[in-house]
XYZ file of N, CA, C and O in Angstrom:
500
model
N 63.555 122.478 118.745
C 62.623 121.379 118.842
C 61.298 121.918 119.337
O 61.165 122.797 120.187
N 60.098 121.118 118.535
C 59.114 121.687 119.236
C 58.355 120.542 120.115
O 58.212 119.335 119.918
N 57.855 121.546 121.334
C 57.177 120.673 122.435
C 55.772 121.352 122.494
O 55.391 122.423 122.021
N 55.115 120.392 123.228
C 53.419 121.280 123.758
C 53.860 121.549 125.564
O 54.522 120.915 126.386
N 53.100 122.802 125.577
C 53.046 123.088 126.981
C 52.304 122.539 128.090
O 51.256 123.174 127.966
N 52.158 121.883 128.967
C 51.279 121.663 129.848
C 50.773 122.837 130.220
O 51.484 123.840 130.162
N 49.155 122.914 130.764
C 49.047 123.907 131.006
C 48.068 123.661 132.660
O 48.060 124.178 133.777
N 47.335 122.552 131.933
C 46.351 121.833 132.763
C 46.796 121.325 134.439
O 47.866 120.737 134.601
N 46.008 121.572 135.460
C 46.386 121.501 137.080
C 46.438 120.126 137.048
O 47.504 119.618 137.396
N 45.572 119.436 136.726
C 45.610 117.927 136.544
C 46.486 117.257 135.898
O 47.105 116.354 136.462
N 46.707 117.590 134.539
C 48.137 117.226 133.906
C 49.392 117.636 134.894
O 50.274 116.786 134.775
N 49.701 118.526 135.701
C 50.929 118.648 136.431
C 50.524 118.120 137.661
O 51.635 117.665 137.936
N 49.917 117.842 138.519
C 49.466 116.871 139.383
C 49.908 115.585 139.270
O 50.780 115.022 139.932
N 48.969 115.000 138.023
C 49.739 113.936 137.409
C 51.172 113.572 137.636
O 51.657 112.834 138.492
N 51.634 114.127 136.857
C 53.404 114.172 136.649
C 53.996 114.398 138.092
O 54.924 113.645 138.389
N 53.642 115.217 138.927
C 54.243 115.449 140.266
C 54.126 113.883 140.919
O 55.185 113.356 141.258
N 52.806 113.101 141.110
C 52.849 112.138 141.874
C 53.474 110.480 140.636
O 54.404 109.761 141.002
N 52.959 110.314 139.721
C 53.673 109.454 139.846
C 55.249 109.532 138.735
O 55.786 108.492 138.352
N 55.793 110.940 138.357
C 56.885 110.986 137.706
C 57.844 110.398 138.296
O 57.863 109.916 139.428
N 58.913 110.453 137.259
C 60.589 109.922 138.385
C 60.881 111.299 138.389
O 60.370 112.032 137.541
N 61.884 111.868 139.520
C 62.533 113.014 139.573
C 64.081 112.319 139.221
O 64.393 111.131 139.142
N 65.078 113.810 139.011
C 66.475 114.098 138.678
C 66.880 115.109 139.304
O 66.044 116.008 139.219
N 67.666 115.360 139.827
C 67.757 116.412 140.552
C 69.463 116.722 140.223
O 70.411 115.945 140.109
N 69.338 118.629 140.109
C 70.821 118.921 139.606
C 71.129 119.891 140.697
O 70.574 120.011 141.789
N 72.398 120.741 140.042
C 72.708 122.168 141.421
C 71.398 123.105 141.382
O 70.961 123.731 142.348
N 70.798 123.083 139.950
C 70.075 124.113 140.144
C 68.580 123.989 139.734
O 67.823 124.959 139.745
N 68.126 122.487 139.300
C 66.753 122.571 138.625
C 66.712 121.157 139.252
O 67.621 120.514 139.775
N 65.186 120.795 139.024
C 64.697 119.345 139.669
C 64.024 119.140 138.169
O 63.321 120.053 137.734
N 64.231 117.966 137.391
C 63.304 117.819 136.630
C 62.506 116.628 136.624
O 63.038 115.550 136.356
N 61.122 116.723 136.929
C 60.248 115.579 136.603
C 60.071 115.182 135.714
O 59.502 115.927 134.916
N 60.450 113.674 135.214
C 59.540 113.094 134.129
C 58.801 112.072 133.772
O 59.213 111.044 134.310
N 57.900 111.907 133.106
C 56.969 111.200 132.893
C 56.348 110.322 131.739
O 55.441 110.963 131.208
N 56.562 108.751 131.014
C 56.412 108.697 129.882
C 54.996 109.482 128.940
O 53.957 109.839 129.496
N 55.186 109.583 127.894
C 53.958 110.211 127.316
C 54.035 109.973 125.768
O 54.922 109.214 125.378
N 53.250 110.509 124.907
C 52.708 110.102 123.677
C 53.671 111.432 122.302
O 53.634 111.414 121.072
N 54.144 112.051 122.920
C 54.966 113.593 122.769
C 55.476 114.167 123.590
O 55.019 114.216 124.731
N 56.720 114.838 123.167
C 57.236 116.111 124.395
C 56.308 117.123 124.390
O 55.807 117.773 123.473
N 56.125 117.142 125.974
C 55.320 118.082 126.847
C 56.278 118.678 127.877
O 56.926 117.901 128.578
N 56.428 120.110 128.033
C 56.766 121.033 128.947
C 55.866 121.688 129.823
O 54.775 122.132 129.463
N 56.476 121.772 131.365
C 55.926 122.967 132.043
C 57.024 123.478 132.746
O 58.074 122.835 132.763
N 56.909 124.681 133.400
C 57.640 125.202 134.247
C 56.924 125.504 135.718
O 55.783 125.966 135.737
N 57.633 125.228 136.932
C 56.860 125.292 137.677
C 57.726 126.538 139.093
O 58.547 126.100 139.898
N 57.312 127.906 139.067
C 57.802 128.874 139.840
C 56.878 129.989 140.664
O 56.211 130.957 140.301
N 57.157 129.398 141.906
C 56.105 129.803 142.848
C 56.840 130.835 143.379
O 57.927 131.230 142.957
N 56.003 131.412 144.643
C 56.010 133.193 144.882
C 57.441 133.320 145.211
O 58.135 134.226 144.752
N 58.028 132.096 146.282
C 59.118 132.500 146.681
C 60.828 132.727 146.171
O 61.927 133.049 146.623
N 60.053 132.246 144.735
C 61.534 132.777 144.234
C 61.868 134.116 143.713
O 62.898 134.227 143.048
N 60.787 135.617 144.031
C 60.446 136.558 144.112
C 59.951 137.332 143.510
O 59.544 136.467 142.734
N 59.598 138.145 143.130
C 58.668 139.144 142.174
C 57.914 138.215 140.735
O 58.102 137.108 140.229
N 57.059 139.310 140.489
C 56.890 138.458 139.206
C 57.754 138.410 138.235
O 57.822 137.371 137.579
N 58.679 139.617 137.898
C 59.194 140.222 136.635
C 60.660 138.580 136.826
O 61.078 137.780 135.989
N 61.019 138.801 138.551
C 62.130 137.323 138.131
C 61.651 136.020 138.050
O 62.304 135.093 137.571
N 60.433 135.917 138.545
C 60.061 134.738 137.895
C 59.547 134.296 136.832
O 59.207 133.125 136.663
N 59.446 135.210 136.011
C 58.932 134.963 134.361
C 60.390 135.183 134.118
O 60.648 134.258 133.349
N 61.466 135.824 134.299
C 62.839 135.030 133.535
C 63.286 134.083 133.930
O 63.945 133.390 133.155
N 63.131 133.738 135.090
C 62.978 132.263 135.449
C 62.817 131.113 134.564
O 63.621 130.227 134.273
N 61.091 131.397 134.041
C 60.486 130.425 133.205
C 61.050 131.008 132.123
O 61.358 130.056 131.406
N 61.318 131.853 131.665
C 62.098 131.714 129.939
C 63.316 131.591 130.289
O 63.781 132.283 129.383
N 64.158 131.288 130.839
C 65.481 130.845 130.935
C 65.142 129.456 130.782
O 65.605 128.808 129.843
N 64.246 128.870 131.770
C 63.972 127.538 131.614
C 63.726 127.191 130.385
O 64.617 126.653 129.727
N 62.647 127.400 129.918
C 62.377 127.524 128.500
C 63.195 127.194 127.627
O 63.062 126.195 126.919
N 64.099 127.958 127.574
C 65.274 128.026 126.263
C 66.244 127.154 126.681
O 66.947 126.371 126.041
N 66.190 127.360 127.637
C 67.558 125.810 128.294
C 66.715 124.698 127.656
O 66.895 124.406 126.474
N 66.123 124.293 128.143
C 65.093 122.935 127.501
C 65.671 122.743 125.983
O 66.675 122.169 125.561
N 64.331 123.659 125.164
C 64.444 123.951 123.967
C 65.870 123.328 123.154
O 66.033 122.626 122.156
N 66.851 124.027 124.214
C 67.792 123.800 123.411
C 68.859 122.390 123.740
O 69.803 121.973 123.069
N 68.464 122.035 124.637
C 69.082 120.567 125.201
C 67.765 119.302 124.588
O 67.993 118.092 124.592
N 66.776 119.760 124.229
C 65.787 118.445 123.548
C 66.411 118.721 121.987
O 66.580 119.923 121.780
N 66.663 118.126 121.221
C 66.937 118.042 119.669
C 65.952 117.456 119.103
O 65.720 117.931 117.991
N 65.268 116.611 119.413
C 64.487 116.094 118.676
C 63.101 115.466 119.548
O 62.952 115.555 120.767
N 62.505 115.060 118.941
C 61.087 114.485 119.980
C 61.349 113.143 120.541
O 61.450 112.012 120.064
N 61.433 113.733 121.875
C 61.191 112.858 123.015
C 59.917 112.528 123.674
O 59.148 113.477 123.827
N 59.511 111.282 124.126
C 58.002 110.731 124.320
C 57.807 110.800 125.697
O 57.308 109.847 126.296
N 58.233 112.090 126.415
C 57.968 112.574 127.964
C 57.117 113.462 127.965
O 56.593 113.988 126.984
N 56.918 113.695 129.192
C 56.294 114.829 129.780
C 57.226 115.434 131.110
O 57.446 114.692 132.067
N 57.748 116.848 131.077
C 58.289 116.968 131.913
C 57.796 118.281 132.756
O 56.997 119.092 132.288
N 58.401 118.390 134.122
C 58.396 119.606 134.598
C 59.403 119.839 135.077
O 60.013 118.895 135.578
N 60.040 121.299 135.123
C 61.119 122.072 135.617
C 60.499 122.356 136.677
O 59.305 122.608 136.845
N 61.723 122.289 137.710
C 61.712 123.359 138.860
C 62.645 123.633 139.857
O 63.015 122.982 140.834
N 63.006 124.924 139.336
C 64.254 125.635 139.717
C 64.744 125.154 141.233
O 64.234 124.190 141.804
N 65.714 125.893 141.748
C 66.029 125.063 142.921
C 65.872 126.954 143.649
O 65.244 127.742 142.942
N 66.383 127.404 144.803
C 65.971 128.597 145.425
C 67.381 129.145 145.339
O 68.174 128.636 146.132
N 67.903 130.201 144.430
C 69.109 130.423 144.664
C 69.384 131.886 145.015
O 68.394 132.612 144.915
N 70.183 132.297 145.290
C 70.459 134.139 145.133
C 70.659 134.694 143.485
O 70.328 135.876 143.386
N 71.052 134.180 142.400
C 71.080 134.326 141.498
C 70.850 132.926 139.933
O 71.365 131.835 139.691
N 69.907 133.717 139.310
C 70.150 131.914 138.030
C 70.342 132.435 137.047
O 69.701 133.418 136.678
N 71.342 131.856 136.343
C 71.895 132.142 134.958
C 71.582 130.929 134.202
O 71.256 129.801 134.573
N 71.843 131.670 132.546
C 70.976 130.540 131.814
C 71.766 129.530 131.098
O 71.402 128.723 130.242
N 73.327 129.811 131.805
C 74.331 128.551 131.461
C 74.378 127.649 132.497
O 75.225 126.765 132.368
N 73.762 127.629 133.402
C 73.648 126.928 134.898
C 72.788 126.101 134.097
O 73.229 125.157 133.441
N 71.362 126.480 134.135
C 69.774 126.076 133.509
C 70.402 124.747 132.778
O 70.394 123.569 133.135
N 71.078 125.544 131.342
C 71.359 124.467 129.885
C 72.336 123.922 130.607
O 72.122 122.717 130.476
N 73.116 124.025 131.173
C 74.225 122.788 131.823
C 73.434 121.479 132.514
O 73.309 120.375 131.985
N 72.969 121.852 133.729
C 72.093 120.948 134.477
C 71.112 120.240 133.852
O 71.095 119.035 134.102
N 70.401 120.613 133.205
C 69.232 120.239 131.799
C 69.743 118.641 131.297
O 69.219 117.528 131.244
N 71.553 119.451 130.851
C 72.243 118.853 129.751
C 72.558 117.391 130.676
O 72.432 116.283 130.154
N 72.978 117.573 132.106
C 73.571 116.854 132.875
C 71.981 115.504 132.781
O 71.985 114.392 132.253
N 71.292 115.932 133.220
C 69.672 115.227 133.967
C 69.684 114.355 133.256
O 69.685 113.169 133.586
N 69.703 115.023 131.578
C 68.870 114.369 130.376
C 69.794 112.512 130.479
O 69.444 111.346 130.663
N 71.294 113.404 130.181
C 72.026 112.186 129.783
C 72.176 111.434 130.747
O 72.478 110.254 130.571
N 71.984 111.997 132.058
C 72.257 110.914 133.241
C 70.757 109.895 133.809
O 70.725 108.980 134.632
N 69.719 110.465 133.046
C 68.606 109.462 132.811
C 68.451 108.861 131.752
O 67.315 108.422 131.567
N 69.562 108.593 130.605
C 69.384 108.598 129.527
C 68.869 108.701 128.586
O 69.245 108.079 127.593
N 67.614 109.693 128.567
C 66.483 110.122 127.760
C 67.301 110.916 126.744
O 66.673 111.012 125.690
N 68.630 111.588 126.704
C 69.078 111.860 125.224
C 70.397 111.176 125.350
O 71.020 110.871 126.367
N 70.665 111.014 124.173
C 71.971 110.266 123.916
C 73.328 110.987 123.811
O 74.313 110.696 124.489
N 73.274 111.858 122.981
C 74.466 113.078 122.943
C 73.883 114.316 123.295
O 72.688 114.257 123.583
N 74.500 115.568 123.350
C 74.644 116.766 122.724
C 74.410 117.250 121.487
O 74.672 116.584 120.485
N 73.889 118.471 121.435
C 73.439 118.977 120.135
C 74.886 119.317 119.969
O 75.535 119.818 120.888
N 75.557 118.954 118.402
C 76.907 119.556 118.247
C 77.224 120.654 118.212
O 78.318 120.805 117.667
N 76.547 121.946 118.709
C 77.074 122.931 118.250
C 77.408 123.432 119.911
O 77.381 124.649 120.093
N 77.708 122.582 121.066
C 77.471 122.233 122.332
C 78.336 123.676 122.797
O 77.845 124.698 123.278
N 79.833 123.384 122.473
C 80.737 123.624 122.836
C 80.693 124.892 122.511
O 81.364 125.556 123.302
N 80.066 125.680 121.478
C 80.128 126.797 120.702
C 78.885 127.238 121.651
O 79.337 128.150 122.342
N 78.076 127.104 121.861
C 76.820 127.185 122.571
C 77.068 127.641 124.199
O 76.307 128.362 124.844
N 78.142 127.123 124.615
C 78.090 126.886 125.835
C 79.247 128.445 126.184
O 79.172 129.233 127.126
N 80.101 128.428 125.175
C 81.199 129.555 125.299
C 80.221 131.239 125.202
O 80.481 132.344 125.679
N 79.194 130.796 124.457
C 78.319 132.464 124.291
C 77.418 132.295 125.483
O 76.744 133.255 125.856
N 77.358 131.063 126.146
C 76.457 131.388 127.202
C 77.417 131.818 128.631
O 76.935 132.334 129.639
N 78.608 131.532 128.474
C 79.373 131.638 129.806
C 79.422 133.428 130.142
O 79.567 133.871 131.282
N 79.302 134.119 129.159
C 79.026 135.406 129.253
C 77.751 135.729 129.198
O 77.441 136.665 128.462
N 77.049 135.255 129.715
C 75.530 135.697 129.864
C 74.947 136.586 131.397
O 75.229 136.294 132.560
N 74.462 137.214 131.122
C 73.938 138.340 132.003
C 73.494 137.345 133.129
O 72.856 136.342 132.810
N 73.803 137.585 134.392
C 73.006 136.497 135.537
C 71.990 138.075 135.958
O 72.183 139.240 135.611
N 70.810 137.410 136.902
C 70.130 137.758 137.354
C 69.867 138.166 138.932
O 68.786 138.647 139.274
């Protein structure tokens, strides 16, 4: 699915004060109605170096990506929770959990189950 990125301080400002939050084991996601799906990721110093926090944001990334199927009329932001390690079947699980438990998606992409078995072997960080 494709989304636009937020990129703008004001656009995530925005969304921080008057979004609803969701909160999972491992991500907080804000959201916000809007005109298109809009993404940001939001990972500050203390979740450590740069090199893990840019897999951070592409773990996030692709978790998203792959839990939105189709266009949704939000605006959201990710943000990780502080852990010793994040894997990117945690990410797409919790994602998966938020979406349906705010009901902003209705099912699962069907290929869920198949999806979820190649991620349980995924490299953690």
């Amino acid at each position: 699915m494709k989304y636009l990125r937020i990129k703008r301080k004001k656009d995530i400002t925005r969304i921080l004060k008057t979004g609803k939050r969701a909160h999972a084991e491992t991500v907080t996601v804000i959201y916000l109605a809007s005109e298109q799906t809009q993404m940001a990721v939001c990972v500050g110093k203390k979740y450590g170096k740069s090199t893990q926090r840019n897999r951070i944001k592409r773990l996030l990334r692709e978790a998203f990506r792959l839990q939105t199927e189709r266009n949704l009329p939000y605006s959201f932001l990710l943000m990780p929770r502080v852990k010793e390690e994040y894997a990117f079947a945690a990410f797409y699980r919790d994602i998966g959990k938020i979406l349906k438990k705010e009901r902003l998606i209705e099912r699962q992409h069907p290929n869920v189950a198949e999806a979820e078995q190649n991620l349980s072997a995924e490299k953690r960080i």
